[in-house]
Short mmCIF file of C-alpha atoms in Angstrom, two decimals:
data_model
loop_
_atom_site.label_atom_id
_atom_site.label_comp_id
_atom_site.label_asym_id
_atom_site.label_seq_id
_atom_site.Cartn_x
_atom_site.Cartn_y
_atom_site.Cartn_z
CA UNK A 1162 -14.53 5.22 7.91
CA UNK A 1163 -18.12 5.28 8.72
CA UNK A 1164 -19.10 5.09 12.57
CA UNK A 1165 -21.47 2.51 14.14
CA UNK A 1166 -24.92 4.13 14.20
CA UNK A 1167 -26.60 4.96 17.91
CA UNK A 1168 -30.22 4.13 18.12
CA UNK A 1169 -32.50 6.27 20.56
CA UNK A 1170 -33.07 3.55 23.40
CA UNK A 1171 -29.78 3.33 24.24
CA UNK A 1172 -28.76 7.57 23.96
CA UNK A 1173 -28.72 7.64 28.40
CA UNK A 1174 -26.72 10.47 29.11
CA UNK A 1175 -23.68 8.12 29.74
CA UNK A 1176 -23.94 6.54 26.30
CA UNK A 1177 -24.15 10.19 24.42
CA UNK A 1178 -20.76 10.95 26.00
CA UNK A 1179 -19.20 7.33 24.98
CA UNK A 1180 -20.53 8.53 21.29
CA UNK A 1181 -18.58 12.18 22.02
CA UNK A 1182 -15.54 10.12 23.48
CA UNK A 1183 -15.50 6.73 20.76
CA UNK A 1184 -14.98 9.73 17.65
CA UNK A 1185 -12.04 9.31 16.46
CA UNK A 1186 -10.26 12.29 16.21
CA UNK A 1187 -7.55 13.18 13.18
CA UNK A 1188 -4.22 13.08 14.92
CA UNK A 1189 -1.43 14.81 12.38
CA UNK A 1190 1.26 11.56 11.05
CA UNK A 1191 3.39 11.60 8.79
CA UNK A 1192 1.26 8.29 7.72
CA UNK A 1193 -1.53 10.61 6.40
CA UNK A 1194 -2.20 10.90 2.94
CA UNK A 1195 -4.17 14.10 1.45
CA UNK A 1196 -6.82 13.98 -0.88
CA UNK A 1197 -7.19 16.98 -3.05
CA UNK A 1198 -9.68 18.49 -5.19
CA UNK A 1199 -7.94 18.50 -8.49
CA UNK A 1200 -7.24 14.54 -8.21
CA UNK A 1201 -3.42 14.85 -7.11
CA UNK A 1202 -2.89 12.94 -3.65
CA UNK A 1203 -0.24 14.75 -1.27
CA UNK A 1204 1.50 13.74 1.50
CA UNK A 1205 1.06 17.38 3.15
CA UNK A 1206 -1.95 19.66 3.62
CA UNK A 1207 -2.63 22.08 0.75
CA UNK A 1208 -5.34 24.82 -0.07
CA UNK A 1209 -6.43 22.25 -2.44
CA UNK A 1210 -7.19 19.34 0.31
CA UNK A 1211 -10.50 18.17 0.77
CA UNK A 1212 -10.19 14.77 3.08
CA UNK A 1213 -7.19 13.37 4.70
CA UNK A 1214 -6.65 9.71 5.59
CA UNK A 1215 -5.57 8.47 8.81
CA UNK A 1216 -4.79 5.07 10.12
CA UNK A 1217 -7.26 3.97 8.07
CA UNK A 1218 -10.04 6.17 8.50
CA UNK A 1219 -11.19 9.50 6.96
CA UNK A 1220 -11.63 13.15 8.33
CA UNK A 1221 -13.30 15.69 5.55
CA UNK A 1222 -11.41 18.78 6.02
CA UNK A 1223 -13.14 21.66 4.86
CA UNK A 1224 -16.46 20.72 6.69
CA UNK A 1225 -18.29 17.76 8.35
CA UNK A 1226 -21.32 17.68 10.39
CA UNK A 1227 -22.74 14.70 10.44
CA UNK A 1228 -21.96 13.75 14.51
CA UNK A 1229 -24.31 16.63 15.17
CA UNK A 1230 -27.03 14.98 12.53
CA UNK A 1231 -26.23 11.78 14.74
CA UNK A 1232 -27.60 13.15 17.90
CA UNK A 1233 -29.96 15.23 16.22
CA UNK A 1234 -31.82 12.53 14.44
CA UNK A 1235 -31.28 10.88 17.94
CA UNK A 1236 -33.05 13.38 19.80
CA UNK A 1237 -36.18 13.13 17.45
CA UNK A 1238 -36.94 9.43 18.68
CA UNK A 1239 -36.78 10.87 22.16
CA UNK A 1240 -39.08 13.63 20.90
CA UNK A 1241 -41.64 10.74 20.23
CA UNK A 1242 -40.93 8.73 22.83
CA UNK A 1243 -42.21 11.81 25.23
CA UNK A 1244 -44.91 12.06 23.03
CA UNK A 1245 -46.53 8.64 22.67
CA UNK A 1246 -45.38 7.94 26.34
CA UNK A 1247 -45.02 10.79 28.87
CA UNK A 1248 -41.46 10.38 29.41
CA UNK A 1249 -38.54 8.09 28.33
CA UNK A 1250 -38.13 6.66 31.66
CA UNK A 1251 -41.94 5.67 31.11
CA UNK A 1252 -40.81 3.41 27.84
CA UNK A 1253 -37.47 2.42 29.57
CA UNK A 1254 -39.74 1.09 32.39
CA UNK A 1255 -41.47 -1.76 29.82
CA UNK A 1256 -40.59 -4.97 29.71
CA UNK A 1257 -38.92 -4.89 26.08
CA UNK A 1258 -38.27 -7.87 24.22
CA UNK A 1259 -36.47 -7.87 20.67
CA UNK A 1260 -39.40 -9.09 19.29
CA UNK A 1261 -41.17 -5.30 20.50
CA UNK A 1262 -37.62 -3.82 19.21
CA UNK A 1263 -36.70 -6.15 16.20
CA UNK A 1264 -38.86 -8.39 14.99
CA UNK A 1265 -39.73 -7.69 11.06
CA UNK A 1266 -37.08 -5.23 11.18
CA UNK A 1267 -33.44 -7.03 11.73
CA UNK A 1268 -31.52 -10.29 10.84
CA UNK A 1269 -30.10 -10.53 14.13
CA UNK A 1270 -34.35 -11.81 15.21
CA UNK A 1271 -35.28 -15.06 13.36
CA UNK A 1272 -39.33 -14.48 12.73
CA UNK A 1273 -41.58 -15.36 9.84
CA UNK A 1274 -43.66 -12.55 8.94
CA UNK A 1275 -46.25 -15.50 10.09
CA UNK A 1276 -45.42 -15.68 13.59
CA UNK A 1277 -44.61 -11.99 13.96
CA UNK A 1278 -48.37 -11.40 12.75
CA UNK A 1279 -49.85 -13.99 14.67
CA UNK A 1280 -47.76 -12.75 17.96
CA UNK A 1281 -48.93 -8.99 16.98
CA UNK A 1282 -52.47 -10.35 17.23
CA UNK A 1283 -52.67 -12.10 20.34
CA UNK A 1284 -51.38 -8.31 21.88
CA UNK A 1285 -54.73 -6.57 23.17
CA UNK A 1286 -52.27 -4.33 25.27
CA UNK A 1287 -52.53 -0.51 23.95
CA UNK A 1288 -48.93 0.45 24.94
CA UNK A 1289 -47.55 -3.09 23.67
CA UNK A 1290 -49.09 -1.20 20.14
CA UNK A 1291 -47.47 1.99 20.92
CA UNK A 1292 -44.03 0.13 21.33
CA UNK A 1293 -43.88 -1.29 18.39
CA UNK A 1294 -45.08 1.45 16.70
CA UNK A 1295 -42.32 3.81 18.47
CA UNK A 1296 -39.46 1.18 16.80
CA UNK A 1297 -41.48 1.38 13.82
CA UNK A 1298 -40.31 5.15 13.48
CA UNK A 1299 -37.26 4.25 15.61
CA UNK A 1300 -36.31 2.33 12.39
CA UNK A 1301 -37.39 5.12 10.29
CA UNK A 1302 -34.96 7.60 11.93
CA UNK A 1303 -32.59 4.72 11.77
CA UNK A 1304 -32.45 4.49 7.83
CA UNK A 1305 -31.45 8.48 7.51
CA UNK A 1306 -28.80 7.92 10.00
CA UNK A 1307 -27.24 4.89 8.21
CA UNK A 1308 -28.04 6.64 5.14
CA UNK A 1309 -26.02 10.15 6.44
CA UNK A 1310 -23.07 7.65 7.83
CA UNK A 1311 -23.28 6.05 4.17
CA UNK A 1312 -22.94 9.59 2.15
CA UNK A 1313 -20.11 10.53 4.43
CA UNK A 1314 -18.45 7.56 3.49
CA UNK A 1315 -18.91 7.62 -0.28
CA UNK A 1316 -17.33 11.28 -0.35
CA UNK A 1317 -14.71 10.83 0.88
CA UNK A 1318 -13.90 7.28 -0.82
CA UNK A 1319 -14.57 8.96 -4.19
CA UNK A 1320 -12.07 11.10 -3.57
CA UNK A 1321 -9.66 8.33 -2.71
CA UNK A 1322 -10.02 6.60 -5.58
CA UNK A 1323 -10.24 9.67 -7.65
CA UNK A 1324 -6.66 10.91 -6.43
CA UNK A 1325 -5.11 7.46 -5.86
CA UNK A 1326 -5.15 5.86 -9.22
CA UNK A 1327 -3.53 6.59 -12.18
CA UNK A 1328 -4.90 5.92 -15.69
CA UNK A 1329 -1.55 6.06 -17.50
CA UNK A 1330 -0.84 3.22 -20.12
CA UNK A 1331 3.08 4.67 -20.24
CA UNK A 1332 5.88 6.59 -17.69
CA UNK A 1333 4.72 9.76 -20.29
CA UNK A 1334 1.36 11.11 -22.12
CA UNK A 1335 1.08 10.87 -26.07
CA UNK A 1336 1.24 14.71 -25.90
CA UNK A 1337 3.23 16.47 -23.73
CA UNK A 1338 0.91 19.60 -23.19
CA UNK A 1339 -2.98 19.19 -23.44
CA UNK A 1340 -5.82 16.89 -22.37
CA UNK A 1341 -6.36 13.06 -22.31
CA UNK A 1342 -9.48 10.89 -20.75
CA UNK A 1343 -9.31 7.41 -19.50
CA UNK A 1344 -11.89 4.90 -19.22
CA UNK A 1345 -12.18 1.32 -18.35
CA UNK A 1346 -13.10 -0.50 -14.75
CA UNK A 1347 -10.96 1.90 -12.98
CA UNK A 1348 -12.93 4.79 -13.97
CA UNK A 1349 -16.18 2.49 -13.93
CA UNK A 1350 -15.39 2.83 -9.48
CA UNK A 1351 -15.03 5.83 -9.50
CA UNK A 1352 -18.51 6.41 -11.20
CA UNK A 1353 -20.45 3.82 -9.75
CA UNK A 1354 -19.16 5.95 -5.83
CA UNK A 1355 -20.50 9.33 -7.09
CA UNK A 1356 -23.54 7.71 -8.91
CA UNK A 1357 -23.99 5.54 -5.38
CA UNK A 1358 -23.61 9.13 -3.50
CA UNK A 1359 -26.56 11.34 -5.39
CA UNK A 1360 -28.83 8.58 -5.07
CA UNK A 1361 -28.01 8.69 -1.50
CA UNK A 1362 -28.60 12.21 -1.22
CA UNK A 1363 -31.95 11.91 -2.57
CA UNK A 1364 -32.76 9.09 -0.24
CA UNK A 1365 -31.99 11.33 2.44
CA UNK A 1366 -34.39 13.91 0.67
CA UNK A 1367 -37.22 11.28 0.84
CA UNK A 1368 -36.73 9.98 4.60
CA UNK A 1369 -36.39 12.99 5.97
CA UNK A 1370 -40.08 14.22 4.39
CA UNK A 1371 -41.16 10.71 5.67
CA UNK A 1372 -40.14 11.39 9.55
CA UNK A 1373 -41.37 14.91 9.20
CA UNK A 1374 -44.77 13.58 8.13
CA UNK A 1375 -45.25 11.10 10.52
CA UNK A 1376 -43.94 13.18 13.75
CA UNK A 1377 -47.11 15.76 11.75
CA UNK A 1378 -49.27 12.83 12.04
CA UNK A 1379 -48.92 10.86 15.25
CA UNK A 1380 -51.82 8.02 15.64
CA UNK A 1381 -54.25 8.95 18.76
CA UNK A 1382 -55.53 5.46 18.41
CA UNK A 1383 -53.62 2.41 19.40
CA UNK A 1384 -56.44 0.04 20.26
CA UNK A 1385 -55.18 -1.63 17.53
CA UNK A 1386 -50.96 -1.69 16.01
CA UNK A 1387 -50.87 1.41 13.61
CA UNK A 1388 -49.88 1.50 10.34
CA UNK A 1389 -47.54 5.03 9.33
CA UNK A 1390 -49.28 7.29 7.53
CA UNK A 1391 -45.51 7.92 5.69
CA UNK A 1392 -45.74 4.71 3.92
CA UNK A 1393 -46.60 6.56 0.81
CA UNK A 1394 -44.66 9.97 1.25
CA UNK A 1395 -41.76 11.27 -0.85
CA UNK A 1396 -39.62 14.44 -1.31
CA UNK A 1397 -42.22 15.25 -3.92
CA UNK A 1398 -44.81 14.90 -1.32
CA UNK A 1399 -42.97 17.93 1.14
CA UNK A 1400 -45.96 20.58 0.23
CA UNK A 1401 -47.71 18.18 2.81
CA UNK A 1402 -45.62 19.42 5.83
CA UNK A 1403 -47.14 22.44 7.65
CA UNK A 1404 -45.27 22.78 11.08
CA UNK A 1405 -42.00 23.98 9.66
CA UNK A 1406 -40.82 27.28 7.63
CA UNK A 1407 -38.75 25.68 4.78
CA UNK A 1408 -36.68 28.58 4.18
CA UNK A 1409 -32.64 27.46 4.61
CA UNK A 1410 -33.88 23.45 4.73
CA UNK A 1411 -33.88 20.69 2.18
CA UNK A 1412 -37.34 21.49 1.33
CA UNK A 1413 -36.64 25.24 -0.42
CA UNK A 1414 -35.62 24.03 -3.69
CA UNK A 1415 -32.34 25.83 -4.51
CA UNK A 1416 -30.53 25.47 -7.19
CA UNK A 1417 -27.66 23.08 -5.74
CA UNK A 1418 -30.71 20.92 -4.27
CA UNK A 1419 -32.40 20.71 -7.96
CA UNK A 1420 -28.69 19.38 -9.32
CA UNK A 1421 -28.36 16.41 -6.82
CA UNK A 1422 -32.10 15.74 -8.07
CA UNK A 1423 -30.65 16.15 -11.84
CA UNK A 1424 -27.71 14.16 -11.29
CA UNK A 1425 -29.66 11.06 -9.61
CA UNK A 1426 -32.51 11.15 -12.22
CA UNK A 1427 -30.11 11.16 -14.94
CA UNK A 1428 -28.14 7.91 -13.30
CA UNK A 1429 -31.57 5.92 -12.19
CA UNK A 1430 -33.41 6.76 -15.55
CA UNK A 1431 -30.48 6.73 -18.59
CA UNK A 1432 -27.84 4.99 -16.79
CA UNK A 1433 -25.08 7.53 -16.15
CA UNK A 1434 -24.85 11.66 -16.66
CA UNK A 1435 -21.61 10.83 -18.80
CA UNK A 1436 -22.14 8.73 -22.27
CA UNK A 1437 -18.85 6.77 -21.66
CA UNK A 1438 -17.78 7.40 -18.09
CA UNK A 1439 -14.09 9.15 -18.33
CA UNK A 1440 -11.73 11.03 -16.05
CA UNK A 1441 -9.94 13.62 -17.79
CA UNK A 1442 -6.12 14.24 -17.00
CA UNK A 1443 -4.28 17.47 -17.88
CA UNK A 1444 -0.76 17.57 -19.01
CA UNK A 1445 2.14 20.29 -18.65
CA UNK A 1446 5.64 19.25 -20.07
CA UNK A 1447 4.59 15.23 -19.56
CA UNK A 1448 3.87 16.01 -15.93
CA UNK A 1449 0.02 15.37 -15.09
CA UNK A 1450 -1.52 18.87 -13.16
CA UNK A 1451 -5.13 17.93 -12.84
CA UNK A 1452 -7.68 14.97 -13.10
CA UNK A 1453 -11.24 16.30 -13.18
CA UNK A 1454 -14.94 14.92 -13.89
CA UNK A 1455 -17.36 17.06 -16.32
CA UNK A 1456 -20.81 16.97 -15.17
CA UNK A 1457 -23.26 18.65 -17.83
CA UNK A 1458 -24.19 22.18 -18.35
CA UNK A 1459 -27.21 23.31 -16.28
CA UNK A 1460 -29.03 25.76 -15.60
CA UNK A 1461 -30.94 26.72 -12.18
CA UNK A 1462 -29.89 23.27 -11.23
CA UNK A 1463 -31.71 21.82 -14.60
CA UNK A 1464 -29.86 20.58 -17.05
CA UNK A 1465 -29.68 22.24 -20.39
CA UNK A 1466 -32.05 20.34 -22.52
CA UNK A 1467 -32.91 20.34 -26.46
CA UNK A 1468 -35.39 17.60 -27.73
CA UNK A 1469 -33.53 14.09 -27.04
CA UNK A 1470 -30.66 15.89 -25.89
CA UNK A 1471 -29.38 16.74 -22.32
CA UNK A 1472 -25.78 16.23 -21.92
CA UNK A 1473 -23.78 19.52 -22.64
CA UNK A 1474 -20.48 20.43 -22.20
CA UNK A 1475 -20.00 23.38 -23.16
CA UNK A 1476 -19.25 24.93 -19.59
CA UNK A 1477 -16.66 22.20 -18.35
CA UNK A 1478 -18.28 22.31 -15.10
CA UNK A 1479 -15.96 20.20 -13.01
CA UNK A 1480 -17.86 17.69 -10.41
CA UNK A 1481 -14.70 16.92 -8.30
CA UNK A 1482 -14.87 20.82 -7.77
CA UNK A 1483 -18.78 21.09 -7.08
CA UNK A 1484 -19.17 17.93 -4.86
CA UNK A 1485 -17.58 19.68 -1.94
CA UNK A 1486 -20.10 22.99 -1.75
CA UNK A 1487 -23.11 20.62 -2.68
CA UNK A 1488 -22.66 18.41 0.06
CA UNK A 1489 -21.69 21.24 2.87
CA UNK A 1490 -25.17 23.08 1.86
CA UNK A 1491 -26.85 19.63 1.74
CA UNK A 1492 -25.40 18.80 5.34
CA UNK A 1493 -26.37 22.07 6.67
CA UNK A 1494 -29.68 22.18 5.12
CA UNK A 1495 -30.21 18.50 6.61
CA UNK A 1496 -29.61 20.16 10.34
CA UNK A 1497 -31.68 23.06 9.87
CA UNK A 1498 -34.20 20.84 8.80
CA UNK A 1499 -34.35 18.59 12.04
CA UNK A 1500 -33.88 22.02 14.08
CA UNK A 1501 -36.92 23.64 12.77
CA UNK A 1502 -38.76 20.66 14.03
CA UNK A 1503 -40.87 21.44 16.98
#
């Protein structure tokens, strides 16, 4: 279940413990229901267990850090807060409105980009500019949070839906030892989570080369309301950062980081890394042993390519088994990242 995200303003050192206290912790129940790597659900822990769920929520067992990216990311508004400001008490002293917090940003504020630019305008006040330009990355550190919560989320729902549905047609298989695939709307959910998760993942890659760009390049100036300077900037762009060593962060290109960049490419530019989506199911004397997910052969994180052709087999590399390590060295990658940051 994804948590509400915290937004710098509010992180007092009374609301950081509320965020410490409001996680919900996994309480053992004989309610819980364990999902396992090799697509069989259980109703007890086994080696094989990769997120358990609990009165309706999940808890990834093997590992999850993404309360720590929480206040992390948290602590980087604060960063620029002391920066453009002095102090936070300094901003908390302003008279804020939503329309400095808000406006162009959320729903919740009812502005026409009209009146927002006309209001903007008629501000010759140098730190009423700096305010809205501290939301401005406010919002930017924002989006990687939601976008963290969101991946979290999408994990461990695929692997809900991966263990909790069954594909079979009859009580037993046409064969009572060997391999069958399904395919159909049920299997079209599954894929559309894990295609919905790498292109996560490598929004993450781009916002997190945004904020690191823009803390790089603060404005001096604020006669006037800045535009960012990250408008432009993607992962691509990460040669461009020059405060931080890159060794153990998202921005050394491993090989697990160039197969989330594989994967998405494949799904934004030809639709899918499968040519009919399909969940394979393995049989043993008509009882079902495994459900996995082929993802293509690659090599150095790049898949194996000849000509037209990029979608090979041959290796049965199994996704539901990868997803776990690629998302553990993404997550850990991700903090190292925002603790290199000066």
């Amino acid at each position: 279940m994804a948590k509400q995200r915290i937004i710098g303003f509010f992180c007092k050192e009374d609301y950081c413990v509320y965020l410490r206290v409001s996680r919900n912790i996994y309480q053992p129940s004989r309610m819980n229901k364990f999902y396992n790597l090799d697509g069989l659900p259980s109703d007890e822990k086994t080696d094989r267990s990769i997120v358990v769920e609990w009165n309706d929520q999940f808890s990834i067992i093997a590992y999850d850090n993404t309360s720590d990216l929480d206040v992390k990311l948290i602590s980087l508004t604060n960063k620029v807060a002391e920066e453009l400001f002095g102090s936070l008490q300094i901003l908390y002293n302003f008279p804020l409105t939503f329309a400095h917090t808000y406006g162009g940003v959320d729903a919740e504020i009812k502005v026409s980009k009209q009146e927002f630019e006309k209001w903007v305008y008629s501000q010759k006040s140098i730190e009423t500019h700096k305010i809205l330009f501290y939301y401005d990355f406010q919002n930017l550190v924002g989006s990687l949070q939601n976008l963290v919560s969101e991946s979290r989320f999408l994990f461990c729902d695929f692997y809900k839906t991966f263990n909790v549905n069954s594909f079979m047609l009859s009580t037993k298989p046409i064969q009572p030892n060997g391999l069958m695939f399904a395919s159909g709307q049920i299997v079209t959910n599954i894929f559309s989570k894990i295609n919905h998760l790498f292109i996560n993942l490598t929004s993450q890659l781009d916002f997190i080369t945004k904020i690191l760009f823009e803390i790089e390049n603060l404005p001096i100036d604020f006669n006037e309301y800045p535009k960012m300077k990250s408008k432009g900037i993607l992962y691509g762009d990460f040669k461009k950062i020059k405060s931080i060593n890159f060794e153990n962060t998202l921005f050394e290109k491993t090989d697990e980081i160039k197969l989330i960049i594989s994967l998405r490419n494949e799904i934004i530019h030809n639709a899918s890394f499968e040519n009919i989506p399909k969940v394979y199911q393995k049989f043993e004397d008509n009882i079902l042993v495994e459900k996995f997910i082929y993802i293509p052969d690659y090599t150095n994180g790049l898949f194996d390519t000849f000509k037209n052709r990029n979608r090979f087999f041959n290796n049965e590399v199994k996704l539901n088994e990868q997803l776990p390590t690629l998302i553990k060295d993404f997550w850990i990658r991700l903090e190292n990242t925002i603790d290199s940051i000066k």
